Each structure stands twice: as C-alpha cells, then as structure tokens.
Coordinates of C-alpha atoms and ligand atoms in Angstrom, one line a residue:
X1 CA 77.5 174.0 93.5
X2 CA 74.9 172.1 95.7
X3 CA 73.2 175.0 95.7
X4 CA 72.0 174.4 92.1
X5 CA 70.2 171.0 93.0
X6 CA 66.4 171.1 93.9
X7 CA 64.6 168.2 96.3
X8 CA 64.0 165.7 94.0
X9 CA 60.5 164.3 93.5
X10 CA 59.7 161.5 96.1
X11 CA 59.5 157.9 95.3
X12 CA 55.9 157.1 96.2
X13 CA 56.8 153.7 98.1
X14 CA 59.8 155.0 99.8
X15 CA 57.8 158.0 101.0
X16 CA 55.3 155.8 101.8
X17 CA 58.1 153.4 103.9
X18 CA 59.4 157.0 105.6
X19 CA 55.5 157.9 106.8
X20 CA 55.0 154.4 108.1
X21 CA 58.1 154.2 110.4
X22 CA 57.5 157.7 111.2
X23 CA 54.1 156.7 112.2
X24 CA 53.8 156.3 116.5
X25 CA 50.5 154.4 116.5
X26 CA 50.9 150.8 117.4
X27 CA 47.6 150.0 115.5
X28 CA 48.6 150.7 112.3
X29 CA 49.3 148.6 109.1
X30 CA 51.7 148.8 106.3
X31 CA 50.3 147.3 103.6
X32 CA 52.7 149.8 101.3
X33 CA 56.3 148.1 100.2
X34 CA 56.4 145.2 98.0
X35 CA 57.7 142.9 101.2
X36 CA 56.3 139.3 102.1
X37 CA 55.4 138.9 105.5
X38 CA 55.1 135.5 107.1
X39 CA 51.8 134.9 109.2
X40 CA 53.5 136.4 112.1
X41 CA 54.8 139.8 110.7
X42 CA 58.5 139.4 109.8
X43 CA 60.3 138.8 106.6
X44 CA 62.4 135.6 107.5
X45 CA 65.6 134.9 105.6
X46 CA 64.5 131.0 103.5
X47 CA 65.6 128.2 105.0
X48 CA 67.7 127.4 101.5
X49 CA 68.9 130.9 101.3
X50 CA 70.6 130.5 105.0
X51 CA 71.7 127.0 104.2
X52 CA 73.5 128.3 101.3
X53 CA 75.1 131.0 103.4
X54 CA 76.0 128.9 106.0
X55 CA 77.9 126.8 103.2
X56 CA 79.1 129.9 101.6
X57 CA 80.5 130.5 104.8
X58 CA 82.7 127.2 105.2
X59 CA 84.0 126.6 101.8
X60 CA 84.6 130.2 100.0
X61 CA 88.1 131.2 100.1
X62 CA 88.4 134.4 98.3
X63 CA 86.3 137.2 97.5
X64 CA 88.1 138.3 94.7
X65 CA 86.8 140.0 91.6
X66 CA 84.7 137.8 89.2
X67 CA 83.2 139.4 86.1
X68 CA 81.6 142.2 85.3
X69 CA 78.9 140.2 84.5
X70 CA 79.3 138.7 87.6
X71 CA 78.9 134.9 88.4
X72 CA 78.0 133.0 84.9
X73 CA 76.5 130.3 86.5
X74 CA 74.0 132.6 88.4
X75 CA 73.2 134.0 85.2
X76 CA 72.7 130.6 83.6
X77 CA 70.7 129.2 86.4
X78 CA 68.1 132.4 86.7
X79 CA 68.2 131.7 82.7
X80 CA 67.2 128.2 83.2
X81 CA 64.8 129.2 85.9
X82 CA 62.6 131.7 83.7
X83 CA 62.7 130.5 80.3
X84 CA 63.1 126.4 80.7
X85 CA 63.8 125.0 77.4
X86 CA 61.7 127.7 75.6
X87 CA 65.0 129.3 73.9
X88 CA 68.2 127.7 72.5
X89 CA 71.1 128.2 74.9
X90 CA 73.2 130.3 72.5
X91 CA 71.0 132.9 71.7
X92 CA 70.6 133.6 75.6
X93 CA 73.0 136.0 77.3
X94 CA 73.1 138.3 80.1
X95 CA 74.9 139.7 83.5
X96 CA 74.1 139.9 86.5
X97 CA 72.8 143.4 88.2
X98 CA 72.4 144.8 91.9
X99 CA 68.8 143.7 92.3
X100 CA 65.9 143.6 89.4
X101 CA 65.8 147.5 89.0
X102 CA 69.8 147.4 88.1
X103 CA 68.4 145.0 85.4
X104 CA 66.1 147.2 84.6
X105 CA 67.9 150.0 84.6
X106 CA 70.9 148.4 82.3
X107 CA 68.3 147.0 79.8
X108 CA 67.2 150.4 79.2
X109 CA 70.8 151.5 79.0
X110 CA 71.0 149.4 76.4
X111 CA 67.6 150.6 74.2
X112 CA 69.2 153.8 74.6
X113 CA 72.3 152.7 73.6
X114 CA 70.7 150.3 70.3
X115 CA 68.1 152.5 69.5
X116 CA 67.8 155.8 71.4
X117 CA 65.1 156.9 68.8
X118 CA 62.4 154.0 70.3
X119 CA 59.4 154.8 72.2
X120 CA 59.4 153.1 75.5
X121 CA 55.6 151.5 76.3
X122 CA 54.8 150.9 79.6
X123 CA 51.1 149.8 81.0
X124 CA 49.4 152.3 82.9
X125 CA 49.4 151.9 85.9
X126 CA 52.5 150.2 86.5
X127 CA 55.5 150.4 89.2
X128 CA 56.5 153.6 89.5
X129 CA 60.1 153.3 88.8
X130 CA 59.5 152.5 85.7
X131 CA 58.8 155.6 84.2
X132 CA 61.3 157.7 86.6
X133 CA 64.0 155.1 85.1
X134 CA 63.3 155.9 81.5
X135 CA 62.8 159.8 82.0
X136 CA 66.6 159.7 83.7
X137 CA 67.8 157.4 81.0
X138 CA 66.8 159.8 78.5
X139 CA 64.4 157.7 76.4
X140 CA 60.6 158.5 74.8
X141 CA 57.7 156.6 76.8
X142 CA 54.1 156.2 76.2
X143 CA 51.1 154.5 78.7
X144 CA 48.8 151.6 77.0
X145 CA 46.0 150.9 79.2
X146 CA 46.4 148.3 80.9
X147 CA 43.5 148.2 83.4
X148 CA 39.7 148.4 83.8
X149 CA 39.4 149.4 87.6
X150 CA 35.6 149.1 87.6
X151 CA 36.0 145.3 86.5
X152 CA 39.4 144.6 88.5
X153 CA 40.8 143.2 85.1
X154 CA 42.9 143.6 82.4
X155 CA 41.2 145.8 79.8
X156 CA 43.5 143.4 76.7
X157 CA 41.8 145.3 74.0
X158 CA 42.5 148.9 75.1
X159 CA 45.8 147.5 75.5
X160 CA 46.3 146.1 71.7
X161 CA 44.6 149.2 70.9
X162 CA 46.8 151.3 72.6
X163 CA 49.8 149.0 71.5
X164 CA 48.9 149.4 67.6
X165 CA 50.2 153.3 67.8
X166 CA 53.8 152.2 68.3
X167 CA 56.5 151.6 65.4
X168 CA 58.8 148.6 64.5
X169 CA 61.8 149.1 67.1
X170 CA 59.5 150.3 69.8
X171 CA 60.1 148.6 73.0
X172 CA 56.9 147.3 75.0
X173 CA 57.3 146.7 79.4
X174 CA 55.5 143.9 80.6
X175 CA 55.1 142.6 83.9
X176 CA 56.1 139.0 83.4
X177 CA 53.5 137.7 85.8
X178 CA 51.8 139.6 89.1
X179 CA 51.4 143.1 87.6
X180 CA 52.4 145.2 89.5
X181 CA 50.4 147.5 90.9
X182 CA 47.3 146.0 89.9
X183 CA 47.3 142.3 90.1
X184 CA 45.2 142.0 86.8
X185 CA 47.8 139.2 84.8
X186 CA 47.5 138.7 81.2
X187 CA 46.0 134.8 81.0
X188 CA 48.0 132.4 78.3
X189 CA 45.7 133.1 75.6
X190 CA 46.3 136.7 75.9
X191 CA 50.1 136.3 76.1
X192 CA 49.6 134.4 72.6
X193 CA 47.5 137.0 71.2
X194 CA 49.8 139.8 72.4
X195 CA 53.3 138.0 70.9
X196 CA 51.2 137.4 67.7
X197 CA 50.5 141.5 67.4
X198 CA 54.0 142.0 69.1
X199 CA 55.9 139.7 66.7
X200 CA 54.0 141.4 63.4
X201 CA 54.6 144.8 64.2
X202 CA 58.0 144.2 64.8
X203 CA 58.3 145.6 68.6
X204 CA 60.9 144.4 71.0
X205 CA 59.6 143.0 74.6
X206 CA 61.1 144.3 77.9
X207 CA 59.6 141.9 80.7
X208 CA 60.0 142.8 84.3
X209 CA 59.9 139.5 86.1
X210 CA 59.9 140.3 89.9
X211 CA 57.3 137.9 91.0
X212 CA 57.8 134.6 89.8
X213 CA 56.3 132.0 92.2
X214 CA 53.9 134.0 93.7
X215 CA 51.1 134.2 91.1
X216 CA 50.0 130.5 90.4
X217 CA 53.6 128.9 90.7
X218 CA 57.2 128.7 89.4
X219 CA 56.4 127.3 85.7
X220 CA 52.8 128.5 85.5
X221 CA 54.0 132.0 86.1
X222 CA 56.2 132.1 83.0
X223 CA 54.4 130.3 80.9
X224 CA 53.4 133.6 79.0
X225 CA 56.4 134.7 78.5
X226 CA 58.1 131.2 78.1
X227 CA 55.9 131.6 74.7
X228 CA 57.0 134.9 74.0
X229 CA 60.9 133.9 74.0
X230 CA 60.1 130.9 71.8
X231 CA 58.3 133.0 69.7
X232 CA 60.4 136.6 69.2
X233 CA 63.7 137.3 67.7
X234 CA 64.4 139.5 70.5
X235 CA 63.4 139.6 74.0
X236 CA 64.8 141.5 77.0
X237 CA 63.8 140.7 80.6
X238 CA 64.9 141.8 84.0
X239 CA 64.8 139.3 87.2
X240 CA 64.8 140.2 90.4
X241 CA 65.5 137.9 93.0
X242 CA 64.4 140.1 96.4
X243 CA 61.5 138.5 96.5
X244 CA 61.0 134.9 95.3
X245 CA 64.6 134.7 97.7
X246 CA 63.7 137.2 100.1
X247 CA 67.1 138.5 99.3
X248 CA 65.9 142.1 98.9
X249 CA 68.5 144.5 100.6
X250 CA 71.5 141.5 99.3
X251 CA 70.8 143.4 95.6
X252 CA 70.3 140.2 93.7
X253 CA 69.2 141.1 90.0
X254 CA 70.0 139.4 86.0
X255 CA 69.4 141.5 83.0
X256 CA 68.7 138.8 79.8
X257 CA 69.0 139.0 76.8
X258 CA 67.6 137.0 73.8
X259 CA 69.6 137.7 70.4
X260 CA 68.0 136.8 67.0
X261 CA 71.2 133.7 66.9
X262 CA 74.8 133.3 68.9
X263 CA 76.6 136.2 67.7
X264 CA 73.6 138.9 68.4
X265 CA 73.7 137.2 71.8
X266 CA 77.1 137.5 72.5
X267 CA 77.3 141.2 71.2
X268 CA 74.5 142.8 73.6
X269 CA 75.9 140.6 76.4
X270 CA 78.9 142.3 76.0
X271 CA 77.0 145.5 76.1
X272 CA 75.8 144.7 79.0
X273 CA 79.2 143.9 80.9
X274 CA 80.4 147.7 79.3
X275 CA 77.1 148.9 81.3
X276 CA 78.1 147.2 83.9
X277 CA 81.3 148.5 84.5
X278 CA 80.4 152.0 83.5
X279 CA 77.7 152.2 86.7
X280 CA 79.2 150.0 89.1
X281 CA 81.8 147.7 87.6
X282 CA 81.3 144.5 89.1
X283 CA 78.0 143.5 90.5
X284 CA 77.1 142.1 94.2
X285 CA 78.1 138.3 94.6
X286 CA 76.8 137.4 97.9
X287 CA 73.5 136.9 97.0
X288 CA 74.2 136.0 93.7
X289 CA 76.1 133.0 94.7
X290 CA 73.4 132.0 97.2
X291 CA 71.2 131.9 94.8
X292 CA 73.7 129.9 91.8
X293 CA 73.6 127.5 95.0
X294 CA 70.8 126.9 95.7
X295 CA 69.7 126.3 91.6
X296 CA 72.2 124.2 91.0
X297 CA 71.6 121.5 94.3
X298 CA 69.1 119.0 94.1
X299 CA 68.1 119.3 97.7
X300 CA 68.3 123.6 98.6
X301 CA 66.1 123.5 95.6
X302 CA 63.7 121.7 96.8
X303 CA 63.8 123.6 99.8
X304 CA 63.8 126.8 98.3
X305 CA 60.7 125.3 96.0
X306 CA 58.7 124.1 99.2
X307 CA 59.0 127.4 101.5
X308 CA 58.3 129.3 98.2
X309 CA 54.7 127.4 97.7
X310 CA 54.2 128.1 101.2
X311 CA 54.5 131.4 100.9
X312 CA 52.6 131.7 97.7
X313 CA 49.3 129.7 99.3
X314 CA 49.3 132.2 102.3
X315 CA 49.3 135.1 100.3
X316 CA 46.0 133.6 98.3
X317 CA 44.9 132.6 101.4
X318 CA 45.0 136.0 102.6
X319 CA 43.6 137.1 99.3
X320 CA 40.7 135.2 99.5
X321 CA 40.0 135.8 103.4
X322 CA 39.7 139.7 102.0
X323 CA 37.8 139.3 99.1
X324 CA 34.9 137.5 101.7
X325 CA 35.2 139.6 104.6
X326 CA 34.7 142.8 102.0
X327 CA 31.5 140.6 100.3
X328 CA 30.3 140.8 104.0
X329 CA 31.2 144.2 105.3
X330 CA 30.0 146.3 101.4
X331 CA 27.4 143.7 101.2
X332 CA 28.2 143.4 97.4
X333 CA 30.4 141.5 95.1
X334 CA 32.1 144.4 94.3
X335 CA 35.5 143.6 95.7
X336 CA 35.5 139.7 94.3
X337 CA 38.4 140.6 92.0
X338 CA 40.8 140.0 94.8
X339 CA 40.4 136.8 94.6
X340 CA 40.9 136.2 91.6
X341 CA 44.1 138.6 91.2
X342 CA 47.2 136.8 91.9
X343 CA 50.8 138.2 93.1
X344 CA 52.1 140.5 96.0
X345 CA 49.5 143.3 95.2
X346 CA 45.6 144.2 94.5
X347 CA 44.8 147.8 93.3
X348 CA 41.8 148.8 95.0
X349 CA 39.4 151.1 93.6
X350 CA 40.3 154.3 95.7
X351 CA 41.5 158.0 95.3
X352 CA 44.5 159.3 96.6
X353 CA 41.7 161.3 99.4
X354 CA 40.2 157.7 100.1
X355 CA 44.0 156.2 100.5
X356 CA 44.4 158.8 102.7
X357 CA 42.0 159.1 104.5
X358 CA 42.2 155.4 105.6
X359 CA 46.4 156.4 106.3
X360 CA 45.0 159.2 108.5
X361 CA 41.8 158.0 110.7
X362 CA 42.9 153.9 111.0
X363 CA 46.9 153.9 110.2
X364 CA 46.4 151.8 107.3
X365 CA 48.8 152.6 104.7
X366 CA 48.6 151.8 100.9
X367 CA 50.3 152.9 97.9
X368 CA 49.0 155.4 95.4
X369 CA 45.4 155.0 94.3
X370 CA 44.8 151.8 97.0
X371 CA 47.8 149.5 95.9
X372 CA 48.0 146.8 98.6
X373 CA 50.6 144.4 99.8
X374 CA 48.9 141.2 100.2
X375 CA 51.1 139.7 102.2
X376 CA 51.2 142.6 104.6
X377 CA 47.3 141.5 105.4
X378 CA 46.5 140.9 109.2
X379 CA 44.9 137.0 109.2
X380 CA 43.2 137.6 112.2
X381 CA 42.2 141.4 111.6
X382 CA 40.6 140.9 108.2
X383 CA 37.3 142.1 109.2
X384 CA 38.3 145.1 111.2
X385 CA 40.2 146.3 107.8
X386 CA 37.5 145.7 105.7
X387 CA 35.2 147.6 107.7
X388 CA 37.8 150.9 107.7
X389 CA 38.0 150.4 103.4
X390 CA 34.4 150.7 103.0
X391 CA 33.9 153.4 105.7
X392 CA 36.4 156.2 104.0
X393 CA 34.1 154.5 100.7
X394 CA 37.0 153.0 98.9
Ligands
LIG401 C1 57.3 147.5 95.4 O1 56.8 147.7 94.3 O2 56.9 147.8 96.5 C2 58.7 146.8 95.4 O3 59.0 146.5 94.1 C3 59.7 147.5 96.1 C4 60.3 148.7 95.3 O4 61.5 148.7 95.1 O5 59.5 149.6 95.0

C-alpha cells in the first residue's frame, strides 16, 4: 500500500528549519521560522506563562476529559482578548484547537462544510499554509494582490480590485494584524473601507490572528478587525497563542465564530465541537489553561502584558536598527519600509537566487522571496548583515 504514496511537497519553513540545523557553520543566522528570540538568542518560556504552570502544578487534581471544545473559559477569555466589547456575547462562539493552524484548519472545515461551493480568497503572498490547507480541505481559492514590493506597502486598491471578482458567500483571509509574510498591515481607514466593500458584497471574513501584540500593541492591533466584527453578520477568526505566549510546541489555538444572533452562534459552535472530535476529539489543555489563567488574574495579566511590550519594542528596535544600517550600507532609502512595517516579519525585495545565494555564501537563511524573522536579527551584527543583503543585490 505505501508504495502508492509519493514525497509530499515540502513545507517551505519547515524545509527551511531542516537546512538550518543541518547547517555546520557556527556563523550562520536563522532568520527563517516565525520564533521570537530574546536579545540573547533563546525563546524563553514568559514569566506569567511559568507562573501559571507552576500554579497549575499545585492545585490541578485531575486531567480528565473536558469538552470537545475544550476549556470555555479559555475560549471566552481569547474572545474577550480579540474582540473587547466590539460584539455582543451571544453571538460569539467557538472551541478551542491545537495551535492557530487547528483553528484554521477547523474554520475551513466548516466553509466546506456550510458552503463547499465558496471561493476561498487569500492575499498573495501570504503564509504558506494557507493555501496547502485549503487545497487538502477541498475548497476553491483565488490570490488578491496584496502587496506592492517596489513600495514595501500594501497595494489596497489592487486588493479591492482584485476582491470585486468574488461572489456573495465567498470567503476572504486576512491577516488580523502583522501580515504575514510581508509586514505591509492594512491601517484603520483601510480596514473601514475594506468591511464597507466586504459588508455590500456580501462576503464572509476569515481573519488569521497570529500576531497580536506585536505590531503596535494588544488593542491597537485589533482595532481593524474589532470594526469588522462590529460591523459584519458573520466573521470567522483563528487565534493562535504560540506566539504572543510563546507557547508554540504546547498547541494553543481558538477557532471563533461570529453568528448573525444567539442561535446562528450556537449552531456553528457546535459544528465546530463535531470537527473537533472528528480530527482529534478533545483539544490540548495544558496550554489552554495556562493561558485561561493568566486572562482571568489581575496580576499574571499584567505580567504577561509587560514582558509582551518588551518583546514588541525589541523587535521595532531591531527593525529600525536594519532599516538604518541598510540606508548606510545601499546608500539609498530603498529599504526604509522596514521601519515602518510592523510584526514578526519584513519581505525583502529578493529572488529565490538572491535568498539563496545569501543562505549559501554568508549562512543567512530567509524564507521564500527574502521573508525575515525580525526577531531573529543579530543587535550587534546589524551592519555585517546588511552588508551580505546588498552584496548578493537583494
Ligand atoms: C511562520 O510563519 O514562520 C510561523 O507561523 C510558523 C509556522 O508554523 O509556519
């Protein structure tokens, strides 16, 4: 029987996270992964996160089954979280998945399962899961452009363009802030504009929310699409917890749901718990419940707020010690967009030659096209990396 199966297609980034380890220079720099590093070079575990654990540790008594929508009050607290007080309670449901692409993976379970006619839009570039998620699911996709690489900014009108093509019941992806790959974020008047054209031609919104609180912070980061759930009868949105928590390998992940009243609600979350048990029955609570901890205690929330603003200001720190040491080394403004791109990533302007070129002759390693991890940036080795972009001509 095995014999029938072919390789599969790699994943870009986990290829890219093979060639790295695989790599024996001690010079080199992995700039590929979507994982924050602290000025020093490791991923800590958040000082909440651990406090939580450590209380997790002294005062759970059973590990029992929960739900298959796992722990409600994780659900309600990532709810809370995202949206505010944008959306009535009752028209919010949801379930918690292993990590954000579970969520995204139920939620498009769940098109398929609604509407398995719709035409799945997704910005071009985006992650590249995205796509391989849909293609397995078994649903129609189509690319808007999403991003004018000469300017390092969102191209919004080839996007409404673009956008105009699809039919009422056509489901749209958008990066809820810190697109990803390209950094390029839709800015509050655009998010209006886009729900206004979103709302009249009757599409449904699928926001991937991986990033929150490392653009511009917690609230400013969903203020977009805090509009968009205030405005739409339906919304659909995927959280991911791996790396506003650094929970990454604990799976942490909510799929949400916003029904047109209660009853719509209820209904999909339900559909979402059937999911749920048909792919892995009940979710992952560890991290889960760290999390539900630390949202619902004055003082791990704090914490958690504090080491997350830290984190966040490195990263543009970082950011903007690029953007200067590349004005210096290309002797041009031509790389200024990093500064003003916010998240984990920047898409440089390269070719997959350029990208690996620069992999080959100075072990620096970047996704695709010249998607970088920000975080992965050497503070003190700025100028030695800017110097290697501009010499393979990126
Ligand atoms: C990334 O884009 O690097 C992260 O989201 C990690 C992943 O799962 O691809």
């Amino acid at each position: 029987m095995f014999e029938a199966l072919k390789a599969p297609p790699p994943d870009k980034i986990i290829q890219l996270i093979g060639m790295y380890a695989a790599d024996p220079r001690t010079e080199k720099l992995d700039l590929g992964v979507g994982v924050y590093k602290d000025p020093q070079g490791s991923t800590p575990i958040m000082r909440a996160v651990k406090a939580a654990e450590h209380r997790l540790w002294k005062e759970q008594e059973t590990k029992t089954y929960l739900s298959v929508l796992g722990d409600k009050s994780f659900v309600t607290g990532m709810a809370g979280l995202i949206l505010g007080d944008s959306v009535a309670p009752e028209r919010i449901g949801g379930g918690q998945t292993p990590g954000g692409t579970g969520a995204v993976r139920q939620l498009a379970e769940l098109v398929k399962r609604a509407t398995p006619d719709a035409t799945v839009w997704y910005s071009d570039p985006t992650w590249p899961n995205h796509p391989q998620i849909l293609a397995h699911v078994g649903l129609a996709a189509k690319t808007y452009r999403y991003y004018d690489a000469e300017a390092g900014a969102v191209s919004f009108e080839a996007m409404c363009e673009d956008l105009k093509a699809a039919k009422a019941g056509d489901v749209v992806i958008l990066h809820g802030c810190c697109h990803n790959p390209t950094g390029a974020n839709l800015s509050l008047e655009q998010w209006q504009a886009l729900t206004a054209q979103i709302g009249e031609q009757g599409l449904v919104p699928f926001v991937d929310l991986a990033y929150q609180g490392f653009g511009d912070g917690l609230e400013e980061d969903v203020a977009g699409l805090r509009h968009l759930a205030a405005t739409l009868p339906e919304v659909m949105l995927a959280a991911s917890c791996s790396k506003n928590f650094g929970l990454y390998r604990d799976r942490v992940g909510a799929a949400i749901v916003i029904g047109k009243d209660a009853e719509a609600a209820k209904v999909t979350e339900a559909n979402i718990g059937a999911l749920n048990r048909l792919n892995f029955s009940f979710p992952p609570d560890h991290g889960a419940k760290v999390v539900s901890l630390i949202l619902h205690d004055a003082e791990l929330r704090a914490d958690w707020i504090a080491e997350l603003e830290d984190m966040r200001l490195n990263m543009l720190t970082l950011r903007k010690g690029l953007a200067e040491a590349l004005r210096r080394e290309a002797n041009s403004d031509r790389f200024d967009y990093i500064a003003v791109h916010r998240g984990m990533f920047t898409q440089l302007g390269g070719t997959l030659e350029k990208v690996a070129k620069l992999r080959e002759e100075h072990g620096v390693y970047m996704v695709g096209t010249g998607r970088i991890n920000i975080a992965g940036l050497p503070a003190d080795g700025l100028d030695k990396l800017a110097k290697a972009i501009v010499a393979v001509g990126i």
